[in-house]
């Protein structure tokens, strides 16, 4: 079975090159890696773009726009059930990312948290 990675994080994350460099390094010895995404704007959509550019399969788990918090948590738990690792792009504030981090830790999944500053991303 292949190594599957859930990529998520801030919806305000827009720096594709930063994401690409980080995922290239993190995934370099993993081969073709399926990427799981909840399809939200920001880090999740950039992860889909990354996977498509490098020929990795994408497992999409989109939620309806009117989804409740409980339904979203259940959907992300299904994604975590299929994941071997979680990569999170975190601005230091987003509580949804903290929740995902805690869920990954409780499941003993490999966890890679990448910090970013939404004010300076993509400007260096």
mmCIF file of C-alpha atoms in Angstrom:
data_model
loop_
_atom_site.group_PDB
_atom_site.id
_atom_site.type_symbol
_atom_site.label_atom_id
_atom_site.label_comp_id
_atom_site.label_asym_id
_atom_site.label_seq_id
_atom_site.Cartn_x
_atom_site.Cartn_y
_atom_site.Cartn_z
ATOM 1 C CA UNK A 1 0.000 0.000 0.000
ATOM 2 C CA UNK A 2 1.254 3.497 -0.754
ATOM 3 C CA UNK A 3 2.034 6.223 1.749
ATOM 4 C CA UNK A 4 -0.946 8.652 1.930
ATOM 5 C CA UNK A 5 -0.608 12.217 3.194
ATOM 6 C CA UNK A 6 -3.355 14.549 4.348
ATOM 7 C CA UNK A 7 -2.333 18.128 3.566
ATOM 8 C CA UNK A 8 -4.289 20.904 5.229
ATOM 9 C CA UNK A 9 -3.865 24.202 7.009
ATOM 10 C CA UNK A 10 -4.741 27.827 6.764
ATOM 11 C CA UNK A 11 -7.330 28.975 4.276
ATOM 12 C CA UNK A 12 -5.285 32.185 4.038
ATOM 13 C CA UNK A 13 -2.188 30.289 2.843
ATOM 14 C CA UNK A 14 -1.362 31.300 -0.754
ATOM 15 C CA UNK A 15 2.344 30.605 -1.322
ATOM 16 C CA UNK A 16 2.480 27.679 -3.754
ATOM 17 C CA UNK A 17 6.276 27.821 -4.108
ATOM 18 C CA UNK A 18 6.719 27.578 -0.322
ATOM 19 C CA UNK A 19 4.343 24.592 -0.219
ATOM 20 C CA UNK A 20 6.087 22.962 -3.196
ATOM 21 C CA UNK A 21 9.554 23.256 -1.678
ATOM 22 C CA UNK A 22 8.393 21.912 1.662
ATOM 23 C CA UNK A 23 6.447 18.973 0.216
ATOM 24 C CA UNK A 24 9.280 18.145 -2.207
ATOM 25 C CA UNK A 25 11.607 17.807 0.784
ATOM 26 C CA UNK A 26 9.139 15.957 2.982
ATOM 27 C CA UNK A 27 8.051 13.499 0.280
ATOM 28 C CA UNK A 28 11.388 13.038 -1.546
ATOM 29 C CA UNK A 29 11.902 9.401 -0.505
ATOM 30 C CA UNK A 30 8.242 8.374 -0.518
ATOM 31 C CA UNK A 31 7.687 7.840 -4.267
ATOM 32 C CA UNK A 32 4.289 8.606 -5.770
ATOM 33 C CA UNK A 33 2.259 9.724 -2.802
ATOM 34 C CA UNK A 34 -1.516 10.058 -2.778
ATOM 35 C CA UNK A 35 -2.561 13.413 -1.336
ATOM 36 C CA UNK A 36 -5.788 13.684 0.652
ATOM 37 C CA UNK A 37 -7.571 17.028 0.631
ATOM 38 C CA UNK A 38 -10.743 18.499 2.048
ATOM 39 C CA UNK A 39 -10.707 20.880 -0.945
ATOM 40 C CA UNK A 40 -10.901 24.057 1.132
ATOM 41 C CA UNK A 41 -9.232 27.196 -0.199
ATOM 42 C CA UNK A 42 -5.666 27.871 0.854
ATOM 43 C CA UNK A 43 -3.305 25.028 1.739
ATOM 44 C CA UNK A 44 -5.702 22.265 0.662
ATOM 45 C CA UNK A 45 -6.282 23.596 -2.850
ATOM 46 C CA UNK A 46 -2.564 24.287 -3.261
ATOM 47 C CA UNK A 47 -1.901 20.673 -2.247
ATOM 48 C CA UNK A 48 -4.244 19.500 -5.020
ATOM 49 C CA UNK A 49 -2.345 21.693 -7.481
ATOM 50 C CA UNK A 50 0.938 20.224 -6.207
ATOM 51 C CA UNK A 51 -0.268 16.635 -6.566
ATOM 52 C CA UNK A 52 -1.600 17.204 -10.072
ATOM 53 C CA UNK A 53 1.669 18.852 -11.173
ATOM 54 C CA UNK A 54 3.739 15.898 -9.939
ATOM 55 C CA UNK A 55 1.388 13.138 -11.066
ATOM 56 C CA UNK A 56 0.305 12.060 -7.600
ATOM 57 C CA UNK A 57 -3.225 10.800 -7.074
ATOM 58 C CA UNK A 58 -5.573 13.136 -5.226
ATOM 59 C CA UNK A 59 -8.258 11.835 -2.907
ATOM 60 C CA UNK A 60 -10.783 14.654 -2.540
ATOM 61 C CA UNK A 61 -13.189 14.926 0.362
ATOM 62 C CA UNK A 62 -15.121 18.133 -0.360
ATOM 63 C CA UNK A 63 -17.762 19.326 2.049
ATOM 64 C CA UNK A 64 -20.920 21.248 1.239
ATOM 65 C CA UNK A 65 -20.746 24.982 1.817
ATOM 66 C CA UNK A 66 -23.329 24.748 4.608
ATOM 67 C CA UNK A 67 -21.533 21.928 6.464
ATOM 68 C CA UNK A 68 -21.711 22.039 10.260
ATOM 69 C CA UNK A 69 -18.576 21.887 12.397
ATOM 70 C CA UNK A 70 -19.535 18.403 13.587
ATOM 71 C CA UNK A 71 -19.944 17.191 9.996
ATOM 72 C CA UNK A 72 -16.595 18.716 9.017
ATOM 73 C CA UNK A 73 -14.855 16.987 11.932
ATOM 74 C CA UNK A 74 -16.427 13.658 10.918
ATOM 75 C CA UNK A 75 -15.293 14.169 7.302
ATOM 76 C CA UNK A 76 -11.728 14.971 8.379
ATOM 77 C CA UNK A 77 -11.698 11.941 10.682
ATOM 78 C CA UNK A 78 -12.508 9.796 7.631
ATOM 79 C CA UNK A 79 -9.541 11.378 5.851
ATOM 80 C CA UNK A 80 -7.319 10.717 8.856
ATOM 81 C CA UNK A 81 -8.435 7.063 8.801
ATOM 82 C CA UNK A 82 -6.895 6.815 5.315
ATOM 83 C CA UNK A 83 -3.728 8.800 6.122
ATOM 84 C CA UNK A 84 -0.237 7.702 7.094
ATOM 85 C CA UNK A 85 0.920 11.261 7.695
ATOM 86 C CA UNK A 86 -0.414 14.786 8.092
ATOM 87 C CA UNK A 87 1.245 17.954 6.794
ATOM 88 C CA UNK A 88 -0.185 21.184 8.177
ATOM 89 C CA UNK A 89 0.577 24.731 7.095
ATOM 90 C CA UNK A 90 -0.163 26.808 10.189
ATOM 91 C CA UNK A 91 -0.199 30.562 10.780
ATOM 92 C CA UNK A 92 -0.006 30.138 14.550
ATOM 93 C CA UNK A 93 -3.625 31.148 15.083
ATOM 94 C CA UNK A 94 -6.038 28.906 13.171
ATOM 95 C CA UNK A 95 -7.857 26.648 15.644
ATOM 96 C CA UNK A 96 -9.022 24.217 12.959
ATOM 97 C CA UNK A 97 -5.372 23.409 12.209
ATOM 98 C CA UNK A 98 -4.746 22.881 15.928
ATOM 99 C CA UNK A 99 -7.684 20.466 16.042
ATOM 100 C CA UNK A 100 -6.246 18.492 13.089
ATOM 101 C CA UNK A 101 -2.819 18.442 14.737
ATOM 102 C CA UNK A 102 -4.322 17.035 17.940
ATOM 103 C CA UNK A 103 -6.266 14.389 16.010
ATOM 104 C CA UNK A 104 -3.082 13.316 14.193
ATOM 105 C CA UNK A 105 -1.196 13.088 17.492
ATOM 106 C CA UNK A 106 -3.971 11.016 19.104
ATOM 107 C CA UNK A 107 -3.755 8.599 16.160
ATOM 108 C CA UNK A 108 0.064 8.485 16.276
ATOM 109 C CA UNK A 109 0.270 9.624 12.664
ATOM 110 C CA UNK A 110 3.468 11.117 11.335
ATOM 111 C CA UNK A 111 3.016 14.884 11.676
ATOM 112 C CA UNK A 112 4.812 17.716 9.891
ATOM 113 C CA UNK A 113 3.759 21.261 10.868
ATOM 114 C CA UNK A 114 5.013 24.139 8.742
ATOM 115 C CA UNK A 115 4.693 27.635 10.185
ATOM 116 C CA UNK A 116 4.047 30.633 7.979
ATOM 117 C CA UNK A 117 3.277 34.295 8.393
ATOM 118 C CA UNK A 118 0.243 35.264 6.279
ATOM 119 C CA UNK A 119 1.504 38.858 6.097
ATOM 120 C CA UNK A 120 4.896 38.039 4.544
ATOM 121 C CA UNK A 121 4.262 34.789 2.656
ATOM 122 C CA UNK A 122 5.372 34.906 -0.961
ATOM 123 C CA UNK A 123 7.107 38.305 -0.546
ATOM 124 C CA UNK A 124 10.680 37.283 0.291
#
